[in-house]
Every structure is written in C-alpha cells, then in structure tokens.
mmCIF file of C-alpha atoms in Angstrom:
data_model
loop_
_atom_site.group_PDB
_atom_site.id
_atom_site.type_symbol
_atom_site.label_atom_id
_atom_site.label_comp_id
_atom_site.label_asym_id
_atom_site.label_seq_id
_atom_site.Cartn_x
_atom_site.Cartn_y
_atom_site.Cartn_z
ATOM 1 C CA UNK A 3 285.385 50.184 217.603
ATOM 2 C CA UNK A 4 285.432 46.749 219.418
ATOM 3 C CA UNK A 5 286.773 44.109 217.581
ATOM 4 C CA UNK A 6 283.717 41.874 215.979
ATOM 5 C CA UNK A 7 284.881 38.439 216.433
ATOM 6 C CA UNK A 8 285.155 36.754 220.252
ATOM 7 C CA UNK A 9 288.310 35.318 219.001
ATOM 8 C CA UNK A 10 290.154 38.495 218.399
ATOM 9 C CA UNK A 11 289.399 39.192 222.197
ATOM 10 C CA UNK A 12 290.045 36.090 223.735
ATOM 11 C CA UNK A 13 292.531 33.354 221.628
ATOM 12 C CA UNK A 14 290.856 30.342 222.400
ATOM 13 C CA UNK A 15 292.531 28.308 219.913
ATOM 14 C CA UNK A 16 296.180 29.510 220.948
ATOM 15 C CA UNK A 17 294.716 28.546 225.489
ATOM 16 C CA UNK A 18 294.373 25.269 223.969
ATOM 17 C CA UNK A 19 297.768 25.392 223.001
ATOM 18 C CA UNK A 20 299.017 27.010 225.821
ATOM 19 C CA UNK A 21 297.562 25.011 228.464
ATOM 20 C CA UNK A 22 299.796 22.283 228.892
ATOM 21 C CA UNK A 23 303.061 23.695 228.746
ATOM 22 C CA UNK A 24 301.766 26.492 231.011
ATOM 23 C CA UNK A 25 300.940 24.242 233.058
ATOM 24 C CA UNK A 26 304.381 22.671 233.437
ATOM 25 C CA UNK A 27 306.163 26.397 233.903
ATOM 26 C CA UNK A 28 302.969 26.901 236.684
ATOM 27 C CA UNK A 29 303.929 23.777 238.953
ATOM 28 C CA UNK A 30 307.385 24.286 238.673
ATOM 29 C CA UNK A 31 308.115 27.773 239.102
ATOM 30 C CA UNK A 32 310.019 29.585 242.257
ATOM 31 C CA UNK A 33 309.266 31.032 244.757
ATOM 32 C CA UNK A 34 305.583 30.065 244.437
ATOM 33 C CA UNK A 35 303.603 28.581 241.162
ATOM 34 C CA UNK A 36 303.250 31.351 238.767
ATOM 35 C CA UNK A 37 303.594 31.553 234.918
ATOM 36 C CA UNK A 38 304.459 34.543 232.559
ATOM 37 C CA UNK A 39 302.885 35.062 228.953
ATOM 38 C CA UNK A 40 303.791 37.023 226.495
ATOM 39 C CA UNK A 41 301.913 38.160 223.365
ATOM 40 C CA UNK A 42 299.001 36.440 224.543
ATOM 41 C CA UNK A 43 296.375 39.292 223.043
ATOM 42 C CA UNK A 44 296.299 40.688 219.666
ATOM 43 C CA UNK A 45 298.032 43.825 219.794
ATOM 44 C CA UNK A 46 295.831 46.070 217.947
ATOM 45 C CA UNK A 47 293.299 45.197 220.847
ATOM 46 C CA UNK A 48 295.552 46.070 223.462
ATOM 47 C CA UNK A 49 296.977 49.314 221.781
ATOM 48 C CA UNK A 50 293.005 50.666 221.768
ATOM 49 C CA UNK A 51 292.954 49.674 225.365
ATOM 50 C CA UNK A 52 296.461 51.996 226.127
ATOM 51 C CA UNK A 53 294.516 54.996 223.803
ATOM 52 C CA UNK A 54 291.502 54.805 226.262
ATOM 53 C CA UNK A 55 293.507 53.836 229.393
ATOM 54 C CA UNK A 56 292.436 56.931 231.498
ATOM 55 C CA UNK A 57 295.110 59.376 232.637
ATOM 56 C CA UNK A 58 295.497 60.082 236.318
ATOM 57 C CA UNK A 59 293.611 63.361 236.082
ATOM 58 C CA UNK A 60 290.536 61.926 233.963
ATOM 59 C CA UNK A 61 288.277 59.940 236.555
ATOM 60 C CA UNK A 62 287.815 59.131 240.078
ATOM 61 C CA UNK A 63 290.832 57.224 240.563
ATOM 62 C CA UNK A 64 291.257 55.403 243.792
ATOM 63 C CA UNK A 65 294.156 56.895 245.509
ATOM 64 C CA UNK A 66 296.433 55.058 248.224
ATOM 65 C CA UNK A 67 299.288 57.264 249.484
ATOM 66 C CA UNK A 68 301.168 56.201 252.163
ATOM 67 C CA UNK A 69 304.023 53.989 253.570
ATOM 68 C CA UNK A 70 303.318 50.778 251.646
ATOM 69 C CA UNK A 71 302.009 51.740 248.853
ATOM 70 C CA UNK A 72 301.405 54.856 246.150
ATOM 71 C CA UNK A 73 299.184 54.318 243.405
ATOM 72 C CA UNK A 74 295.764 54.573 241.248
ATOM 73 C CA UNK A 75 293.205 52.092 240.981
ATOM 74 C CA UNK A 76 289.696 51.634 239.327
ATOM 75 C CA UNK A 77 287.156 48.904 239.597
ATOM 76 C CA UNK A 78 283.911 50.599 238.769
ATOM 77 C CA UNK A 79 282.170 49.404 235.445
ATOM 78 C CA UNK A 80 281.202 53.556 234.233
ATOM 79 C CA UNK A 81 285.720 53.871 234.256
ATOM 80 C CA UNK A 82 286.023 50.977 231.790
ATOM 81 C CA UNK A 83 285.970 52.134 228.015
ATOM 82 C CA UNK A 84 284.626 49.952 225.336
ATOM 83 C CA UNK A 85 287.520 48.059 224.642
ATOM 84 C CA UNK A 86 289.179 47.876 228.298
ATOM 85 C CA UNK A 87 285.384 46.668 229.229
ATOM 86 C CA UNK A 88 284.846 43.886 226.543
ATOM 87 C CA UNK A 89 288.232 42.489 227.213
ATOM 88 C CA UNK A 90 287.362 41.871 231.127
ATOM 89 C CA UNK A 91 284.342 40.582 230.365
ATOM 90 C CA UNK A 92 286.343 37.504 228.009
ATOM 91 C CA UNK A 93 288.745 37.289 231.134
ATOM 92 C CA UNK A 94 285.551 36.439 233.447
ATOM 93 C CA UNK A 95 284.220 34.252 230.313
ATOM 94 C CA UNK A 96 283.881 30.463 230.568
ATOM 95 C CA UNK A 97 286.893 29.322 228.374
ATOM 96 C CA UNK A 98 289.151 32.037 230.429
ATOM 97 C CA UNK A 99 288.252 30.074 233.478
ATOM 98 C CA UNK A 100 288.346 26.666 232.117
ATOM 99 C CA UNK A 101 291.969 27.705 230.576
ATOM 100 C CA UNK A 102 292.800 29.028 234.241
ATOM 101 C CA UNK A 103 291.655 26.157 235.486
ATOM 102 C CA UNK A 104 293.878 23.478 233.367
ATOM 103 C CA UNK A 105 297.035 25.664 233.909
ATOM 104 C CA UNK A 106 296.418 25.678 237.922
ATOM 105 C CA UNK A 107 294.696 22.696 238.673
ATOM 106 C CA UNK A 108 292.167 24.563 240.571
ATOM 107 C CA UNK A 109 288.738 23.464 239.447
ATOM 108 C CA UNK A 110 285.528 25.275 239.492
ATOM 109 C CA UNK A 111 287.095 28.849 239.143
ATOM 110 C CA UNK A 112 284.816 31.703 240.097
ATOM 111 C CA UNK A 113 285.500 35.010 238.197
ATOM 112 C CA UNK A 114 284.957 38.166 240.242
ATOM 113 C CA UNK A 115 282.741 40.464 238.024
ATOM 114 C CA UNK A 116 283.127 43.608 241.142
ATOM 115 C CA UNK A 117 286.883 43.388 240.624
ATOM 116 C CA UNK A 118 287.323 44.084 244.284
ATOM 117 C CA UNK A 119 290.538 45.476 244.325
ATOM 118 C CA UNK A 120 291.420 44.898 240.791
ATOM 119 C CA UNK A 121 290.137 46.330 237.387
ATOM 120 C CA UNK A 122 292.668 49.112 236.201
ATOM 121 C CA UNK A 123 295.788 49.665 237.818
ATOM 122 C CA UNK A 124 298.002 52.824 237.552
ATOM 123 C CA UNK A 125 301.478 54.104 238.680
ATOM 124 C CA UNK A 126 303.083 57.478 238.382
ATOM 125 C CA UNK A 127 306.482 58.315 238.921
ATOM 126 C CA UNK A 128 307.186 57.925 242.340
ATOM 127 C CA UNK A 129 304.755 54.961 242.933
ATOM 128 C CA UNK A 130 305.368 51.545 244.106
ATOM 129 C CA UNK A 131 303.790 48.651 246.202
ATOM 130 C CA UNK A 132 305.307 47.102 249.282
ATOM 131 C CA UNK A 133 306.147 43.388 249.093
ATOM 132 C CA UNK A 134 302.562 41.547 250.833
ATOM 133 C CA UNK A 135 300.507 38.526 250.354
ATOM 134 C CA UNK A 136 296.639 39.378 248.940
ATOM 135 C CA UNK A 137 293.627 39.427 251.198
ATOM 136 C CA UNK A 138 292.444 35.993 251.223
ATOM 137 C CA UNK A 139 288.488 36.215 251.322
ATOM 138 C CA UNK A 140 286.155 38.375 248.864
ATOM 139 C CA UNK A 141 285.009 41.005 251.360
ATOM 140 C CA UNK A 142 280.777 40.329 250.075
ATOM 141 C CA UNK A 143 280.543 36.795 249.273
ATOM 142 C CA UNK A 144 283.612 35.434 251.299
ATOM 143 C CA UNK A 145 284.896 32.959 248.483
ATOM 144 C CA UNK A 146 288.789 32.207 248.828
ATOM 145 C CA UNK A 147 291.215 34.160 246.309
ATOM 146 C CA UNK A 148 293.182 31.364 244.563
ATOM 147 C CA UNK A 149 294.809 33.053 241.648
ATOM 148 C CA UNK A 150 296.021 36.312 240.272
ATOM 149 C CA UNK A 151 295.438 37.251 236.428
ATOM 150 C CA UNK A 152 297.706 40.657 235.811
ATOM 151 C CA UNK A 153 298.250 41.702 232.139
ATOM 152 C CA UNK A 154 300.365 44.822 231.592
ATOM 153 C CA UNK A 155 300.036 47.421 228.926
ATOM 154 C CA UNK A 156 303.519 49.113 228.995
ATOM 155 C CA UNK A 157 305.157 49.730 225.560
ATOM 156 C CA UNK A 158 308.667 50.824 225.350
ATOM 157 C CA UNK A 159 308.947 50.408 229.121
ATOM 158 C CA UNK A 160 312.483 50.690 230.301
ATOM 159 C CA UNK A 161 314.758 48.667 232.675
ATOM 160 C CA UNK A 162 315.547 52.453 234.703
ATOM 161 C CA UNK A 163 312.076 52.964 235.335
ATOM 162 C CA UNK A 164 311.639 50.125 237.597
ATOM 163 C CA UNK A 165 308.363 48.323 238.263
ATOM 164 C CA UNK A 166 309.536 45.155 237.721
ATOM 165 C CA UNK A 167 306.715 42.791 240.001
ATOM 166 C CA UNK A 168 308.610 41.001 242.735
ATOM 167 C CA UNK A 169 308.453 37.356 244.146
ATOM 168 C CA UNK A 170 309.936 37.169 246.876
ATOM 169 C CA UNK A 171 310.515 33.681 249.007
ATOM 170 C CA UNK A 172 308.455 32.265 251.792
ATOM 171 C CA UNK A 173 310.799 33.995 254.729
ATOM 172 C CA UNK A 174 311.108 37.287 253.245
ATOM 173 C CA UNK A 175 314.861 36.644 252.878
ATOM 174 C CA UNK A 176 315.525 37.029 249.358
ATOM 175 C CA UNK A 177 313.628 38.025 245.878
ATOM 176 C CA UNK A 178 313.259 35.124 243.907
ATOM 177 C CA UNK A 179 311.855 36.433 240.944
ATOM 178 C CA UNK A 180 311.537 39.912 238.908
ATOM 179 C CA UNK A 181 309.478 40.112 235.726
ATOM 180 C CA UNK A 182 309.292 43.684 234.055
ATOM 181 C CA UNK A 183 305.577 44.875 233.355
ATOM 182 C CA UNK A 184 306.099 45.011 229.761
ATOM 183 C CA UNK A 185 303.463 45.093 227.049
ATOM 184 C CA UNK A 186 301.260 42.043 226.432
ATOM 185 C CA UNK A 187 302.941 39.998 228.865
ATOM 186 C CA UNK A 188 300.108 38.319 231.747
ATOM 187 C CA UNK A 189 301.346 36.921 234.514
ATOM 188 C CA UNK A 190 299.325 34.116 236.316
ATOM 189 C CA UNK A 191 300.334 33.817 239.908
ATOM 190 C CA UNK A 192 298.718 31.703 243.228
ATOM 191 C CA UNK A 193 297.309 33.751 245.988
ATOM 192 C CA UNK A 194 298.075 32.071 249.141
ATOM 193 C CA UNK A 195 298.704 33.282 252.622
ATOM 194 C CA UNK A 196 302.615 33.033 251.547
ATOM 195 C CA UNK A 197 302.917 34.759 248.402
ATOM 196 C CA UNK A 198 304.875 37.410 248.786
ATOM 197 C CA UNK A 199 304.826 39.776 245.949
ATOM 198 C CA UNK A 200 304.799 43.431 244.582
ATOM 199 C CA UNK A 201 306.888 46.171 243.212
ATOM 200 C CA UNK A 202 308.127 48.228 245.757
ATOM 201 C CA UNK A 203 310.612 50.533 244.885
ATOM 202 C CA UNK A 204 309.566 53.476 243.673
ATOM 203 C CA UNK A 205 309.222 53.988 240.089
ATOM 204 C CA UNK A 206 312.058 56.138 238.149
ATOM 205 C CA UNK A 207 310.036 56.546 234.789
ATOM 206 C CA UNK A 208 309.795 59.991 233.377
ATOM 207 C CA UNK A 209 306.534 62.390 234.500
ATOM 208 C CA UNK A 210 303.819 61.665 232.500
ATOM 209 C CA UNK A 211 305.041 58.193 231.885
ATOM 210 C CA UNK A 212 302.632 55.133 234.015
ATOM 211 C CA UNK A 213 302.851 51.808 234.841
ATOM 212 C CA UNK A 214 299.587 50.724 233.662
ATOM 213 C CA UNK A 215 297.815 46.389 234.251
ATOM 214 C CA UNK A 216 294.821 44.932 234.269
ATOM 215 C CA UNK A 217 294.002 43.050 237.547
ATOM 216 C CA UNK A 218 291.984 39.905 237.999
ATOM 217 C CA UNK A 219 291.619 37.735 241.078
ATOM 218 C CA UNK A 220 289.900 34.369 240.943
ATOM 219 C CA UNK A 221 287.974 32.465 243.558
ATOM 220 C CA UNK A 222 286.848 29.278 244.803
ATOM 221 C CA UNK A 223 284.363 28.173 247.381
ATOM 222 C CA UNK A 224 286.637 26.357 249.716
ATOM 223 C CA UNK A 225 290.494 25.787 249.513
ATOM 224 C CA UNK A 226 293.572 23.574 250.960
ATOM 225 C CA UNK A 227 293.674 24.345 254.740
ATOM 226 C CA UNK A 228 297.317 24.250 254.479
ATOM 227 C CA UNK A 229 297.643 27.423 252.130
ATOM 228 C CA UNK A 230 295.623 30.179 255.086
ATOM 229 C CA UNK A 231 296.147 30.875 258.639
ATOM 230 C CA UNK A 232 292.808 32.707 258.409
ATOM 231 C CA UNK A 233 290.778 35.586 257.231
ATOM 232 C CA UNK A 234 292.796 38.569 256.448
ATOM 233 C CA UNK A 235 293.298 41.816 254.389
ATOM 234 C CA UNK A 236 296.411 42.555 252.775
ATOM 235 C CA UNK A 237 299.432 41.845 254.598
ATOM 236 C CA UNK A 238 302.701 43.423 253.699
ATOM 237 C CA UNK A 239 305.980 42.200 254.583
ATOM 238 C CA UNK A 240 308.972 44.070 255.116
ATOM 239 C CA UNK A 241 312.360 43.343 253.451
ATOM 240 C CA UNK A 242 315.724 43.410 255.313
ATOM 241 C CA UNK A 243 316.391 46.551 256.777
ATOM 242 C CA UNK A 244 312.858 47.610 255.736
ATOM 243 C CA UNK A 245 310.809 50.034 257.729
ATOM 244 C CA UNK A 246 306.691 49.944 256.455
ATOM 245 C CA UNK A 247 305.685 51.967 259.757
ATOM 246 C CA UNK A 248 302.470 53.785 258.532
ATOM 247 C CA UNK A 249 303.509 57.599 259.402
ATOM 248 C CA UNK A 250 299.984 58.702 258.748
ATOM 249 C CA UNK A 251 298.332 56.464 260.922
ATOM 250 C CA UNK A 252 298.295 58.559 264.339
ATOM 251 C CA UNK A 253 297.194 61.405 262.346
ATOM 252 C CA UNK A 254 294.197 59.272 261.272
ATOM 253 C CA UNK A 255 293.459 58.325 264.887
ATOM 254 C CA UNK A 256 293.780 62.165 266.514
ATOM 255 C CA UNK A 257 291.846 63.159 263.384
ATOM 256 C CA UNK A 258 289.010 60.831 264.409
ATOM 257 C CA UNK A 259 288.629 62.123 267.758
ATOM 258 C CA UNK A 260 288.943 65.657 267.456
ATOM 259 C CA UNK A 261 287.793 66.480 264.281
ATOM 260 C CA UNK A 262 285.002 67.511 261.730
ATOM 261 C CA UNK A 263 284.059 64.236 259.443
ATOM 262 C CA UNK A 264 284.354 66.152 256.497
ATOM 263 C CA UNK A 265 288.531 66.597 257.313
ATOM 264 C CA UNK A 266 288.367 63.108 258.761
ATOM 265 C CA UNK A 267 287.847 62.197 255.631
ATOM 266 C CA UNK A 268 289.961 64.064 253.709
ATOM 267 C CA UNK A 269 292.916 62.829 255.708
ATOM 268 C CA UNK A 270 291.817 59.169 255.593
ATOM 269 C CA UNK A 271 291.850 59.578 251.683
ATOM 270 C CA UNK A 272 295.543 61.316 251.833
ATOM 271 C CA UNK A 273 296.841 59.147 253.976
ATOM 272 C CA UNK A 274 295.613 55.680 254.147
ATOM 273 C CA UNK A 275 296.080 52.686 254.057
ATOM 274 C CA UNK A 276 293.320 50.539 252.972
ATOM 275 C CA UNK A 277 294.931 47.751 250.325
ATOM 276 C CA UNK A 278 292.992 45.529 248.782
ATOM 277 C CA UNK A 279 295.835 44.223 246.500
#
C-alpha cells in the first residue's frame, strides 16, 4: 500500500536542507552543471517501486533497437503501479519544482505530466545509449527542456555491469564524468544544446538483471539564447573512433516504398531510431 503521509514520498524538510549546498555542487560541477543525490527517498518506498517495476515481458514497453541506442521505455499513466505513480506525481508537485528551482536557478519550472520521453526506463543486458544532447522543445506545447530529474533503482548493482551515465565535455573529446546508476541516487543535470550525456557501452550485467530509472524533464517557457542553436530532436554524438551509422535506416526507406504498411511497420519498430531521450 502507498505510504499515507506526503512526507514519506517527497522529504520536504530534508529539500530545504539540501537546497543550498546542492546548489553550490550544481554551479560548479564539470562538464556541465549537474548534481548527484544519494538516499534522497525513503527506501522502503523505493524497494515497493523495484517489486512493481515491470519486467521487460509484462507491458507494452517502448522498444528502440538500433545503432545508438537499445532499450525499454514507458510513459503511459495505465504502466505506472501505485507506488511508481504516486511518487511521479510528488516529482511534478509544487515543492519538487520550487526545490528544482533553488538548486538551478531556473525559475518558474514547468513539470511535464505526459513524460514525453521519460517515465520508466529499462535496460537489459546488452543495452546502452549513445552519448547525445536531449531534444530541446516539448513536441505538443513547445516549452524549452531545462533540466533532467533521473533517479535510479538499482540495488546491488555492480561496477562489471556497466551503465555508469556519462558526461562527456563540450567537444566530444573526453568523458568528464561517470556516476554508476546505483540505488536511491538522483541525478539533476541541465539540458542544453551541449550536454553531452548517456551510457553507451553496452551493459555486461547478468540476463535477467536491468538497469532500471525514473526519468523527468523540466520546462520553461523561454530560455538563454546562448544555450540552443534551434529546434531539434535528440542529437547523438559520436566518440573518437566512434561509428553511430544507423544500419537499419535504408531498410526503413526501401521498406517504405515497396512494401505493405503492416511490415513497414514492423521494421520501423525493429529498427528505429526515434529518441526522445
């Protein structure tokens, strides 16, 4: 059962806390602002959200297979269990965004309650996610993404397996930062046009084993000019000696022209590449 009290959910007392020192570690931090918390949530909470954390097989995950990136997602309110569900609502709660908002400096936060491409994340063995900066506009209402809320639900996740979420620097020439997706730790991280970022060697962890987050994007209506170059979806970055090339991608294209929609589609689902994250 959900826990009764808001405060069990969402620690306002201990954001208060928080807040200024995480704001310190925010501005500061390299290769980008960005912050890491640990035991943030009670841990009771966050165990019932790993028991009802759907397995790979159990709904209809999102699926992206292909050059960049190999893994699960699920935004849609009817996946999210009781607990998973009452815990995203806190995160898109006032005192979440006013808490955001004091460790960023970005005022008048706006929480995205269609987690377009967020909600539940999920990574089997053999996953990953190239190195990219986010899409920078909500595809519906066009707001600017400013910040990225993930919070990881891994217990007894090894250093082997991998997984570890990379920041890498503005040129792509180096990693500047790995932080292991281990339980109860959030990491708060800007969203700009030069935030390179993601996990993307494959994961090593045992079958049966997942990298499992929560993922939350904030928004504002209007931003710094000097943070865009425009409108964009996802773009990934290769690393040295990298090579992203989408091998499915002409098989999507003669697929289109030739064939039935119903294998069009099947294809499209196998093999593409339609990031949102």
């Amino acid at each position: 059962m959900p826990p009764a009290h808001p405060d069990v959910v969402l620690p306002t007392d201990r954001l208060r806390a928080l807040a200024p020192g995480a704001a310190a570690q925010f501005r500061a931090a390299q290769p980008f602002p960005h912050v890491v918390l640990d035991g943030l949530f009670d841990a009771g909470l966050l165990a019932g959200i790993v028991a009802e954390f759907p397995r790979p097989g159990d709904i209809s995950w999102k699926k992206y297979r292909n050059a960049r990136e190999v893994k699960l997602a699920a935004n849609r309110d009817e996946f999210f269990q009781p607990l998973t569900k009452l815990l995203l609502y806190h995160l898109n709660s006032a005192p979440f965004l006013d808490f955001l908002s004091e460790v960023t400096g970005i005022e008048n936060l706006i929480a995205d309650s269609y987690y377009e491409g967020g909600g539940m994340h999920q990574i089997e063995r053999g996953g990953k996610l190239a190195i990219h900066a986010d899409f920078n506009r909500h595809p519906g209402n066009r707001l600017d993404r400013r910040l990225n809320v993930l919070l990881y639900l891994n217990d007894q996740w090894h250093d082997d397996y991998g997984g570890c979420l990379e920041l890498w620097d503005r040129d792509m020439t180096g990693c500047a930062a790995k932080i292991a997706p281990l339980f109860n730790r959030m990491v708060i991280f800007a969203t700009t046009d030069f935030t390179f970022h993601g996990h993307p060697d494959a994961l090593t962890c045992p079958e049966g084993v997942t990298r499992k987050s929560l993922a939350l994007y904030y928004f504002s209506n209007g931003r710094p000019a000097e943070e865009v170059t425009g409108a964009h979806t996802t773009l990934f970055q290769e690393r040295p000696g990298e090579d992203l090339a989408d091998q499915g991608s002409w098989l999507k294209k003669f697929a289109k022209d030739i064939l039935p929609p119903v294998l069009t589609r099947w294809i499209s689902q196998h093999t593409g590449t339609a990031a949102k994250s």
